[in-house]
XYZ file of C-alpha atoms in Angstrom:
752
model
C 4.433 -64.223 110.761
C 3.083 -61.105 111.289
C 0.576 -59.039 109.586
C 2.642 -56.218 107.234
C 3.045 -52.507 109.411
C 1.341 -49.985 107.936
C -0.824 -52.216 105.995
C -4.666 -50.560 106.714
C -3.005 -46.642 106.120
C -5.453 -45.126 103.910
C -5.308 -42.228 101.464
C -2.296 -39.642 103.090
C -2.028 -37.057 99.771
C -4.091 -35.366 97.060
C -2.670 -33.439 94.659
C -6.601 -31.134 93.524
C -8.610 -33.384 90.629
C -5.500 -35.094 89.345
C -3.856 -37.443 91.666
C -5.469 -38.950 95.305
C -3.655 -41.433 97.035
C -5.729 -44.191 98.021
C -3.511 -46.927 100.026
C -0.546 -46.910 101.708
C 1.968 -50.096 103.410
C 5.182 -49.649 104.766
C 6.945 -53.297 104.151
C 9.627 -54.564 106.888
C 12.321 -54.468 103.758
C 13.619 -52.168 101.238
C 10.913 -51.876 98.347
C 12.814 -50.107 96.055
C 13.139 -52.269 92.956
C 9.697 -55.558 93.857
C 7.817 -56.896 91.874
C 4.451 -54.491 91.010
C 1.464 -55.788 89.390
C -1.889 -53.819 88.346
C -5.081 -55.548 87.137
C -9.024 -54.349 86.222
C -9.906 -55.298 90.207
C -6.358 -55.672 91.615
C -2.692 -54.806 92.438
C -0.374 -56.846 93.682
C 3.280 -56.434 95.576
C 5.419 -58.208 97.856
C 5.599 -56.966 101.602
C 8.503 -57.931 103.933
C 10.080 -59.387 101.197
C 7.883 -63.113 101.026
C 4.355 -62.166 101.580
C 1.881 -61.035 98.784
C -0.604 -58.034 99.210
C -2.841 -57.327 96.628
C -5.928 -54.546 96.976
C -8.840 -53.919 95.605
C -8.764 -51.103 93.226
C -12.469 -50.359 93.044
C -13.267 -50.097 96.396
C -10.730 -49.216 99.180
C -12.414 -50.273 101.820
C -12.052 -53.997 101.102
C -9.310 -55.621 103.401
C -6.309 -56.631 101.668
C -5.491 -59.773 101.054
C -2.138 -61.435 102.153
C -0.990 -64.827 100.409
C 1.949 -66.891 102.234
C 3.946 -70.129 100.747
C 7.102 -67.828 99.740
C 9.959 -68.518 102.407
C 12.457 -66.360 99.788
C 11.987 -62.918 98.776
C 8.939 -62.512 95.810
C 11.186 -61.735 92.826
C 8.234 -61.953 90.065
C 3.913 -61.303 90.216
C 1.791 -61.626 87.276
C -1.853 -62.070 87.242
C -3.800 -63.671 84.353
C -6.167 -62.211 81.775
C -9.270 -63.705 82.517
C -11.438 -62.028 84.542
C -13.628 -65.572 86.793
C -11.224 -67.280 88.474
C -8.681 -64.866 88.422
C -5.716 -66.223 88.411
C -2.222 -64.755 90.258
C 1.025 -66.170 90.072
C 3.829 -65.101 91.806
C 7.719 -66.774 91.855
C 10.714 -66.709 94.374
C 14.407 -68.933 93.907
C 12.663 -71.876 95.883
C 8.858 -71.982 94.225
C 6.276 -70.892 91.484
C 2.937 -70.208 92.698
C -0.856 -69.842 91.401
C -3.229 -68.793 92.799
C -6.923 -68.226 92.744
C -8.394 -65.507 93.967
C -11.649 -66.588 94.400
C -11.434 -69.783 95.848
C -8.292 -67.628 98.302
C -10.977 -64.777 99.596
C -13.197 -67.863 101.032
C -10.557 -69.615 102.761
C -10.057 -66.450 104.282
C -13.749 -65.577 105.199
C -13.658 -69.402 106.125
C -11.154 -68.113 108.915
C -8.269 -70.078 107.098
C -5.330 -69.270 105.970
C -4.875 -69.619 101.678
C -3.048 -71.765 99.423
C -1.705 -71.785 95.998
C -1.257 -74.553 94.074
C 2.490 -75.042 93.246
C 3.883 -74.920 89.554
C 7.510 -75.419 89.931
C 10.761 -75.555 92.873
C 13.770 -74.677 92.232
C 13.995 -73.168 88.749
C 16.246 -70.076 89.504
C 16.094 -66.503 89.523
C 12.764 -65.642 87.926
C 12.937 -62.147 86.595
C 9.766 -61.827 85.033
C 6.291 -64.659 84.462
C 3.975 -64.309 82.266
C 0.367 -66.135 81.637
C -0.986 -66.931 78.107
C -4.795 -65.241 76.968
C -6.571 -67.962 78.193
C -4.661 -69.061 81.400
C -3.343 -72.060 79.983
C 0.245 -71.829 80.091
C 2.751 -69.404 82.076
C 6.124 -68.324 80.838
C 8.590 -68.284 83.685
C 11.946 -66.497 82.494
C 14.171 -68.315 84.390
C 18.100 -66.984 83.992
C 18.662 -67.358 80.222
C 15.528 -69.471 79.525
C 11.703 -69.275 79.504
C 10.009 -72.592 80.741
C 7.059 -73.458 79.399
C 4.467 -74.311 82.392
C 0.625 -76.589 81.417
C -1.313 -74.956 84.568
C -3.586 -77.874 84.606
C -1.161 -80.702 84.771
C 1.736 -78.575 86.524
C 4.445 -79.634 83.105
C 6.915 -78.293 81.174
C 5.685 -77.996 77.748
C 8.639 -76.862 76.311
C 12.603 -74.610 76.854
C 12.865 -71.817 75.361
C 16.941 -71.742 74.929
C 19.036 -69.223 72.861
C 20.218 -66.086 75.327
C 23.065 -65.393 76.444
C 21.711 -63.341 79.119
C 19.212 -63.143 82.050
C 15.814 -63.161 80.124
C 14.006 -59.463 82.161
C 10.824 -60.076 80.443
C 8.036 -61.375 77.867
C 5.139 -60.957 76.418
C 2.422 -63.523 74.460
C 1.385 -61.382 71.419
C -2.111 -61.314 71.707
C -3.567 -62.331 68.131
C -1.191 -64.979 67.764
C -1.077 -66.758 71.263
C 0.818 -69.066 69.843
C 3.678 -66.932 69.417
C 5.684 -64.907 72.611
C 8.360 -62.501 72.187
C 11.175 -62.103 74.759
C 13.648 -59.542 75.648
C 17.284 -60.088 77.784
C 20.585 -58.549 79.013
C 22.036 -59.425 75.627
C 20.411 -56.300 74.354
C 17.691 -58.207 71.909
C 14.348 -59.357 71.944
C 13.618 -62.532 70.452
C 10.357 -64.423 68.802
C 9.630 -67.643 69.442
C 6.973 -70.597 68.751
C 5.812 -71.878 71.824
C 4.361 -74.784 70.999
C 6.468 -76.201 68.673
C 9.655 -74.492 70.385
C 11.339 -73.382 67.971
C 12.725 -69.724 67.255
C 11.199 -67.559 64.506
C 13.781 -64.719 64.688
C 16.901 -63.887 66.703
C 17.302 -59.390 66.362
C 20.915 -57.732 66.393
C 21.526 -56.410 69.511
C 19.960 -52.927 69.573
C 22.182 -51.171 72.365
C 24.842 -50.896 74.471
C 22.342 -50.856 77.436
C 20.339 -53.915 78.850
C 17.363 -54.466 78.013
C 14.657 -54.293 80.848
C 10.830 -54.012 79.944
C 8.911 -55.114 77.017
C 5.258 -54.455 76.281
C 3.028 -55.707 73.014
C -0.169 -53.023 71.947
C -2.527 -55.142 69.944
C -4.122 -52.129 68.271
C -1.550 -50.469 66.691
C 0.878 -54.860 66.415
C 3.368 -52.870 67.533
C 6.150 -53.849 70.423
C 8.116 -52.045 72.390
C 11.224 -52.416 74.293
C 12.679 -50.327 76.593
C 16.618 -50.645 78.258
C 18.556 -49.398 80.752
C 19.778 -45.994 79.415
C 16.209 -44.693 79.419
C 15.421 -45.234 76.044
C 12.507 -47.046 74.586
C 12.489 -48.876 70.896
C 9.718 -49.467 68.906
C 9.382 -52.803 66.223
C 6.195 -53.373 63.819
C 4.876 -56.749 64.464
C 2.945 -56.075 61.300
C 3.181 -59.164 58.853
C 5.867 -58.235 55.536
C 7.228 -55.864 58.035
C 9.717 -58.195 59.928
C 10.024 -56.623 62.675
C 11.531 -53.279 61.205
C 11.997 -50.543 63.639
C 9.760 -47.663 63.905
C 11.276 -45.203 66.099
C 13.153 -44.948 69.498
C 12.109 -42.421 71.665
C 14.249 -41.007 75.028
C 12.912 -40.839 77.941
C 16.254 -38.772 79.278
C 15.100 -35.650 76.212
C 11.437 -35.664 76.911
C 11.984 -35.155 80.512
C 14.298 -32.848 79.693
C 11.372 -31.292 77.386
C 8.971 -31.217 79.894
C 10.921 -29.732 82.236
C 11.910 -26.664 80.151
C 7.962 -26.230 78.906
C 7.077 -25.958 82.804
C 10.054 -23.243 83.487
C 8.785 -21.346 80.246
C 5.259 -21.666 81.500
C 4.009 -23.677 78.324
C 2.261 -26.131 80.605
C 1.797 -26.556 84.325
C 2.954 -28.810 86.433
C 0.784 -30.239 89.164
C 2.405 -30.416 93.007
C 3.338 -33.095 94.142
C 5.321 -32.933 97.405
C 1.894 -33.848 98.941
C 1.878 -37.711 97.873
C 3.933 -39.579 100.246
C 6.441 -40.781 97.901
C 8.590 -38.028 95.655
C 11.453 -40.560 94.075
C 9.637 -44.109 92.201
C 11.371 -46.810 92.328
C 9.281 -50.021 91.060
C 5.599 -48.753 89.404
C 3.034 -50.581 87.771
C -0.051 -48.905 85.872
C -3.419 -50.433 85.075
C -6.090 -48.559 82.565
C -9.208 -49.101 81.063
C -10.124 -48.148 77.672
C -13.048 -45.445 78.058
C -11.791 -44.833 82.001
C -11.146 -41.304 82.937
C -8.969 -42.810 85.848
C -5.957 -44.941 86.119
C -4.480 -46.833 88.926
C -0.433 -46.359 89.262
C 1.298 -48.816 92.368
C 4.518 -47.417 93.297
C 7.462 -47.794 95.879
C 10.056 -45.207 97.210
C 12.997 -45.610 95.883
C 14.913 -44.642 99.053
C 12.759 -46.287 101.753
C 9.870 -48.414 102.711
C 7.597 -47.374 101.529
C 4.316 -48.239 98.674
C 1.356 -46.494 97.477
C -1.395 -46.792 94.969
C -2.070 -43.910 93.238
C -6.021 -43.179 91.894
C -5.014 -41.029 88.070
C -7.892 -38.723 87.131
C -6.460 -38.350 83.278
C -8.345 -36.025 81.457
C -7.654 -33.934 84.700
C -3.876 -34.786 84.574
C -3.523 -33.215 80.470
C -5.744 -30.833 80.591
C -2.821 -29.907 83.223
C -0.267 -30.677 80.942
C -1.223 -28.702 77.790
C -0.283 -25.926 76.959
C -1.864 -22.383 77.629
C -2.343 -21.592 74.048
C -3.637 -24.941 73.176
C -6.953 -24.640 74.636
C -7.840 -22.203 71.974
C -8.959 -25.089 69.598
C -7.197 -23.006 66.594
C -8.535 -24.432 63.164
C -7.577 -23.086 59.763
C -11.672 -22.995 59.052
C -12.030 -19.658 59.877
C -15.234 -19.142 62.379
C -15.507 -14.804 62.646
C -15.689 -12.835 59.615
C -12.240 -10.766 58.372
C -11.825 -7.770 61.279
C -11.901 -3.742 59.829
C -8.745 -3.219 60.800
C -7.543 -6.944 59.492
C -4.015 -6.849 57.555
C -6.357 -9.192 55.328
C -9.039 -6.307 53.979
C -6.472 -3.906 52.555
C -6.594 -2.783 49.083
C -5.156 -0.274 46.959
C -6.710 3.269 45.878
C -5.360 2.132 42.596
C -7.200 -0.816 41.893
C -10.749 0.044 43.229
C -10.886 3.461 40.627
C -10.240 3.073 36.816
C -8.709 6.221 35.289
C -10.497 8.886 34.039
C -10.919 9.604 30.671
C -9.646 12.881 28.822
C -11.549 15.882 27.877
C -9.655 16.563 25.049
C -9.445 14.722 21.909
C -9.034 15.512 18.438
C -11.693 15.578 15.537
C -10.108 12.838 13.597
C -9.672 10.487 17.418
C -12.988 10.896 18.199
C -14.711 8.852 14.685
C -13.058 5.760 16.136
C -13.499 6.307 19.711
C -14.637 2.803 21.260
C -13.423 0.915 18.323
C -11.497 -2.420 18.373
C -8.108 -1.637 17.930
C -8.551 -5.201 16.616
C -11.021 -5.165 14.164
C -13.171 -7.802 15.400
C -16.354 -7.637 16.243
C -16.133 -8.895 19.628
C -12.913 -8.421 22.123
C -13.121 -10.644 25.376
C -13.052 -8.788 28.399
C -10.285 -8.157 31.080
C -12.458 -8.909 34.139
C -11.040 -6.105 35.669
C -14.112 -3.494 34.901
C -15.979 -5.481 37.267
C -14.454 -6.338 41.101
C -13.869 -9.933 41.487
C -16.681 -12.328 42.973
C -15.302 -14.850 44.653
C -17.116 -17.919 46.895
C -15.166 -19.295 50.316
C -13.965 -22.707 49.424
C -16.032 -25.612 49.420
C -13.951 -28.209 49.900
C -15.560 -30.325 47.084
C -15.085 -27.532 44.741
C -15.021 -29.432 41.241
C -18.844 -29.663 40.356
C -19.625 -27.193 37.635
C -22.024 -26.593 35.153
C -22.151 -28.401 31.852
C -22.674 -25.005 30.123
C -19.237 -24.313 31.434
C -16.715 -24.388 28.587
C -14.162 -22.465 29.542
C -13.819 -24.607 32.835
C -14.172 -27.991 30.637
C -11.521 -26.799 28.534
C -8.696 -26.175 30.940
C -9.474 -29.415 33.128
C -10.315 -31.887 30.044
C -10.501 -35.599 30.838
C -9.875 -34.537 35.008
C -12.767 -33.258 35.631
C -13.690 -35.840 37.852
C -13.427 -36.966 41.883
C -10.070 -38.010 42.919
C -10.606 -41.969 43.463
C -10.565 -41.813 47.433
C -10.150 -45.849 47.990
C -7.681 -46.534 45.258
C -3.800 -48.192 45.954
C -0.782 -45.429 46.681
C 0.999 -44.649 43.730
C 3.951 -47.124 43.830
C 4.761 -47.696 39.858
C 7.270 -45.920 38.051
C 5.978 -44.427 35.113
C 8.329 -42.626 34.075
C 11.477 -40.995 34.365
C 12.933 -37.572 32.489
C 16.388 -36.198 32.908
C 15.904 -32.568 34.134
C 19.238 -31.403 32.788
C 22.187 -31.703 30.731
C 25.054 -32.029 33.489
C 24.692 -31.493 37.019
C 21.669 -29.795 38.779
C 19.917 -30.838 41.572
C 16.605 -30.508 41.513
C 14.808 -28.676 44.237
C 11.332 -28.814 45.444
C 8.694 -29.667 42.809
C 4.488 -28.863 42.691
C 1.344 -29.840 41.157
C -0.592 -27.118 39.632
C -4.676 -26.883 40.995
C -6.019 -28.242 38.675
C -3.182 -31.268 37.894
C -1.965 -30.662 34.116
C 0.754 -29.024 35.080
C 4.091 -30.072 37.510
C 6.481 -27.237 37.950
C 10.225 -28.047 39.355
C 13.154 -25.478 41.012
C 16.735 -26.817 39.573
C 19.549 -25.457 41.601
C 21.841 -24.497 37.866
C 18.877 -20.898 38.272
C 16.439 -22.657 35.955
C 12.549 -23.427 36.539
C 10.684 -25.980 34.571
C 7.387 -26.723 34.231
C 6.023 -30.286 32.217
C 2.885 -31.764 31.345
C 1.378 -34.084 34.670
C 2.470 -36.958 32.583
C 5.931 -35.717 32.129
C 5.254 -35.739 28.303
C 6.561 -33.279 25.320
C 8.877 -30.654 25.655
C 8.875 -28.507 29.358
C 8.534 -24.379 29.417
C 11.958 -23.158 30.578
C 11.922 -20.529 32.683
C 14.825 -18.381 33.266
C 16.326 -15.519 35.430
C 17.506 -16.110 38.739
C 21.087 -16.088 39.555
C 20.421 -18.836 42.243
C 19.611 -21.697 42.651
C 15.844 -22.271 42.798
C 14.403 -23.360 46.497
C 10.740 -22.370 46.202
C 8.058 -22.509 43.458
C 4.047 -22.653 44.564
C 1.128 -22.451 41.805
C -1.657 -19.287 41.885
C -5.392 -20.930 42.743
C -5.767 -20.238 39.310
C -2.540 -21.892 37.797
C -2.288 -19.156 35.689
C 0.673 -17.463 37.869
C 4.120 -19.624 39.012
C 5.787 -18.276 41.918
C 9.731 -19.222 42.775
C 12.522 -17.847 45.372
C 15.554 -18.179 44.555
C 19.217 -18.074 47.115
C 20.087 -14.979 44.804
C 17.504 -13.274 46.757
C 14.696 -12.555 44.922
C 11.048 -13.474 44.259
C 9.333 -14.093 40.621
C 5.854 -14.779 39.622
C 5.937 -15.756 35.863
C 3.044 -16.303 33.460
C 2.346 -20.143 32.565
C 0.118 -18.885 28.787
C 2.932 -16.694 27.936
C 6.262 -18.764 29.272
C 7.564 -15.054 30.337
C 8.506 -12.747 33.752
C 5.609 -10.950 34.857
C 6.661 -9.449 38.489
C 10.576 -9.652 39.586
C 11.131 -8.179 42.993
C 14.760 -7.899 44.156
C 16.280 -8.570 46.940
C 16.817 -5.040 47.916
C 13.197 -4.922 49.329
C 14.615 -7.654 51.366
C 16.476 -7.187 54.358
C 16.958 -11.310 54.770
C 16.977 -13.434 52.481
C 13.382 -14.925 51.232
C 13.427 -18.742 52.349
C 9.638 -19.705 51.761
C 7.205 -17.839 50.292
C 4.105 -18.659 48.298
C 0.747 -17.207 47.008
C -1.950 -16.251 49.956
C -5.489 -15.987 50.647
C -7.228 -17.259 47.646
C -4.174 -15.292 44.967
C -5.619 -11.676 46.763
C -1.556 -11.377 48.593
C 2.037 -13.524 48.112
C 2.917 -14.519 52.016
C 6.555 -15.053 52.331
C 9.574 -15.375 55.115
C 12.971 -13.018 54.975
C 14.951 -13.852 58.652
C 12.436 -13.728 61.576
C 9.897 -11.719 59.777
C 6.070 -12.921 58.421
C 5.139 -10.756 55.923
C 2.592 -10.242 52.954
C 2.722 -8.620 49.632
C -0.171 -6.898 47.565
C 0.664 -7.447 44.200
C -0.677 -6.488 40.546
C -0.395 -8.409 37.746
C -0.849 -6.439 34.336
C -1.777 -8.318 31.861
C -1.310 -5.344 28.643
C -0.964 -7.323 25.696
C 0.539 -4.058 23.804
C 3.260 -5.651 22.227
C 4.925 -2.460 21.455
C 5.067 -1.175 25.036
C 5.683 -4.272 26.684
C 9.328 -2.950 27.616
C 7.339 -0.891 30.342
C 6.861 -3.048 34.073
C 3.543 -1.573 35.229
C 3.793 -4.815 37.161
C 3.539 -3.978 41.032
C 4.086 -5.410 44.445
C 3.912 -3.564 47.831
C 4.328 -4.625 51.137
C 0.798 -4.464 53.531
C 1.981 -5.879 56.512
C 5.399 -7.526 58.499
C 5.393 -9.289 62.361
C 7.851 -10.700 63.940
C 8.267 -14.131 64.831
C 8.393 -14.513 69.125
C 12.298 -13.768 69.672
C 13.200 -12.344 66.565
C 14.261 -16.311 65.420
C 14.431 -16.939 61.842
C 11.906 -18.533 59.939
C 12.488 -22.171 58.720
C 9.715 -22.869 56.791
C 5.875 -21.254 56.625
C 2.322 -23.206 55.545
C -0.854 -21.321 54.604
C -3.851 -22.867 53.046
C -4.915 -21.009 49.643
C -7.135 -22.947 48.228
C -9.914 -21.033 50.305
C -10.105 -18.370 52.641
C -8.148 -18.953 56.042
C -6.706 -16.737 58.485
C -3.446 -19.120 60.110
C -0.021 -19.054 58.905
C 2.349 -22.040 60.663
C 6.141 -20.883 60.786
C 8.775 -23.137 62.213
C 11.123 -21.162 63.582
C 15.543 -21.923 63.833
C 15.496 -22.372 67.259
C 13.139 -25.525 67.135
C 9.827 -23.658 67.845
C 6.664 -24.159 66.120
C 4.053 -20.890 66.195
C 0.732 -20.286 64.761
C -0.147 -16.563 63.409
C -3.781 -15.295 63.283
C -3.659 -12.518 60.333
C -7.501 -11.459 60.753
C -6.222 -10.158 63.990
C -2.203 -9.630 63.539
C -0.787 -11.160 65.921
C 0.715 -14.653 67.640
C -1.828 -17.160 68.483
C 0.257 -20.121 69.686
C 3.092 -21.538 70.497
C 5.537 -24.484 71.137
C 8.777 -25.048 72.041
C 11.530 -28.003 70.845
C 8.854 -29.764 68.195
C 12.242 -31.297 66.993
C 15.932 -32.146 67.551
C 16.797 -30.028 64.650
C 14.969 -27.554 63.350
C 12.426 -27.652 61.112
C 12.931 -27.291 57.234
C 9.304 -28.202 56.171
C 5.811 -27.251 57.476
C 3.149 -29.548 54.870
C -0.554 -29.031 55.517
C -3.148 -31.445 54.882
C -5.207 -29.435 52.234
C -6.873 -31.678 49.858
C -7.447 -30.939 46.616
C -10.687 -29.663 44.806
C -11.102 -32.766 43.309
C -11.503 -34.864 47.098
C -13.619 -34.728 49.615
C -12.374 -34.869 53.174
C -14.043 -34.552 57.093
C -13.153 -30.769 58.214
C -11.434 -31.787 60.901
C -8.989 -33.283 58.491
C -7.588 -29.667 57.068
C -5.963 -29.578 60.809
C -3.504 -32.037 60.330
C 0.547 -30.855 59.403
C 3.426 -32.151 59.543
C 6.882 -31.284 59.931
C 10.500 -32.767 59.180
C 13.731 -32.302 60.417
C 16.848 -33.542 59.472
C 17.576 -36.718 61.442
C 14.661 -36.540 63.604
C 12.164 -37.840 61.230
C 8.147 -36.789 59.860
C 6.053 -36.077 63.135
C 2.252 -35.698 62.330
C 0.286 -32.540 64.121
C -3.380 -31.700 65.449
C -4.097 -27.332 65.315
C -6.249 -27.821 67.110
C -4.207 -28.976 70.377
C -0.480 -28.362 68.941
C 0.293 -32.049 70.434
C 2.113 -34.894 68.311
C -0.001 -37.331 67.391
C 2.048 -39.352 65.367
C 5.512 -40.402 63.703
C 6.897 -41.499 61.153
C 10.228 -43.203 61.003
C 12.153 -45.200 59.250
C 13.356 -43.627 55.879
C 17.240 -42.529 56.450
C 17.558 -38.468 56.368
C 20.462 -37.369 58.440
C 22.196 -35.013 56.341
C 20.198 -33.414 53.058
C 16.898 -32.096 53.892
C 14.212 -34.097 52.295
C 10.401 -33.193 51.164
C 7.174 -34.036 52.453
C 4.120 -33.692 51.324
C 0.074 -35.237 51.732
C -1.543 -37.292 49.474
C -5.228 -35.311 48.561
C -7.574 -37.834 49.926
C -5.136 -37.499 53.467
C -4.344 -41.177 54.052
C -1.200 -40.710 52.803
C 2.341 -39.016 53.321
C 5.378 -39.248 50.962
C 8.895 -37.843 51.627
C 11.819 -38.293 50.504
C 15.172 -40.103 51.731
C 18.738 -40.504 51.153
C 18.772 -43.920 50.270
C 17.449 -43.622 47.328
C 14.298 -44.260 47.739
C 10.520 -42.072 48.325
C 9.124 -44.036 51.468
C 5.039 -43.702 51.366
C 3.306 -43.348 55.542
C -0.096 -44.678 55.858
C -1.294 -41.603 58.775
C -2.795 -44.549 60.676
C 0.060 -46.808 60.306
C 3.637 -45.419 62.510
C 5.825 -47.675 60.045
C 6.296 -46.881 56.066
C 3.253 -48.688 54.271
C 5.793 -48.728 50.701
C 8.792 -48.347 49.771
C 9.451 -46.588 46.116
C 12.991 -47.884 44.284
C 13.588 -46.634 40.877
C 16.105 -43.208 42.082
C 19.550 -42.920 41.133
C 20.683 -40.028 44.458
C 18.874 -38.788 47.217
C 15.599 -37.509 46.606
C 14.926 -34.165 47.593
C 11.691 -33.815 47.045
C 7.880 -35.269 46.750
C 4.670 -34.014 45.798
C 0.807 -35.757 44.948
C -1.442 -35.129 42.008
C -4.588 -33.482 42.982
C -6.257 -34.670 40.121
C -5.134 -38.508 40.334
C -3.202 -41.084 42.190
C 0.298 -40.325 41.369
C 3.766 -39.332 42.973
C 6.445 -36.988 41.048
C 10.011 -37.295 42.888
C 13.425 -34.934 42.030
C 16.764 -36.315 42.755
C 19.643 -34.525 43.424
C 21.427 -36.022 39.925
C 18.419 -33.972 38.307
C 15.567 -36.395 37.471
C 12.080 -36.819 38.026
C 9.957 -39.723 38.285
C 6.485 -39.964 37.794
C 4.411 -43.338 40.165
C 1.443 -43.685 39.839
C -1.436 -46.322 40.674
C -0.499 -50.038 40.479
C -3.847 -51.804 38.637
């Protein structure tokens, strides 16, 4: 047999500094779906059907190594895992051959033909080969069974039978070498103990299409399998998770989304027209940890070409990042407030005190400057001098021993949040919020951790003590379901938005309404509202607009003139979203000064606004398959300290599309959390104060707890009797409150 045609061709194309075409070969046989394999030093592929060819990936000047021994076309190739000696196994209808590359190279240098060791003959159609981590065993997927062959004795150790279709892929478990997992055309995967030849787990049928590929990620301990329709299924292999499904990914949707981003110029795409192959058939990729380069072996779908590409990973990532993502946004401000910034707004009425009357009667002058209550001391209202508020320090609960007022307010909770505490998973108490049907829409703890506010569908707003003891304080006045509740930074005021179109601000101490903003002020209903910039503003969304309200609360204690409304607010800034799409959710930090506001639109976009500059700072499209119904930032609390980079993490959730974890600095999705059923009702999410967990409501009468280091849930909290609509972590202690559609409130605490 002659040398394969074109085997010594060098690089033919280059795409800037991203991709370099190192080698090219053209086979005599079609190369659309030939088996490929890559290792740290070599890549292997069959040419002309039954000749195995190897390229050196580190030094392209090395002559290719050709191995001949098969009479039938090669159907499977796999490298070993040890470096010395480096083994490669090839299979066809006639033989399964094991080759030692060091010995083969020596034979070639001596002018001899390299020979391999025949492991088996006439085993059938082999679609996959895998060597064990210690290179002592090779798994041969022949037909609908897996043959475990001992490499040294060349004997069959076990036959694993049970699949109803051809076994298409198999992988050894890196941390449990006696475990092997296989996928098949019967659309299921199986977990085997090949030492004893027994079946450990048999999955149900996953899809209507055959499973073709398999990958085990040792770092995350997850299994990834791909099927013929372009779906990726990801399962957890963590002990105790029982091989549960973590998520599914549609490569078709990902490709369409990426194409739309390229068309909208949110990211760029290198021009691949200079490469020899434009439409790929088979593909194999190899990259090492801490290495900027990756090797990709490609075959032509409609031709006979095979190429080896060198990919500069960092350059490829930079080319696909959005233009705005490179601005390195951060919730922590890096510049001073500009003189024209909307955040500089102050009213003249607040900075001046009314002048005293010039003429007074003689009778009045005798009691001038005397307290009306005839006490020797009257506590100052605090409005005579400008407030002094320092910039945020994440650990803000350090108080002087002589600060009795703070001690009275915080009581025994003036201690640090236990960062190493276990998550709150033990049901401690349950309260019925109302007599009759009254769904609980939202819950939130106050910043000092002493109070818990809950908005109901029966127009009421309830405030409980943090331990759900005693009788709740009832705030009534809304004519529609309360959709949003938010505490002020000092925990004195409570903000609520309702479906009646009004925005109301309540005094916690007096248990009464302090300010009401009617629906005549807003052109569209208010969907989200919160305090912002350390209680300086009220931030809200109305239709496609982001609005800032400056407010003043009258704290006059004159019981005679209480009917006079002296509290007031004024809209000082408004900013529309790009494309004027309706805002479905917004989020901003209020515990410290931050210029950034996150918004989600009805068109599934995520937009970041810089209110110091008064404009949009960045935007990304198609963040979920459905509109986002909540954005939740990792804000920590005044009882704990996190790394400053952690405050740039935030999560988004949408019905039917799980939870996504984002990094604000790059606007990239870093992790997905799926496993909680949420297909119809918008269930809420919350970050723990320590930043280690994300909690979510669900429709199966459970709350779910996710560890940020894993993509699957760590705890499933039972005890609910209906859909869990909202969750909230206490900022001061490891406690979690959950609200349900049947109008109940549950409190979970850490076990032990």
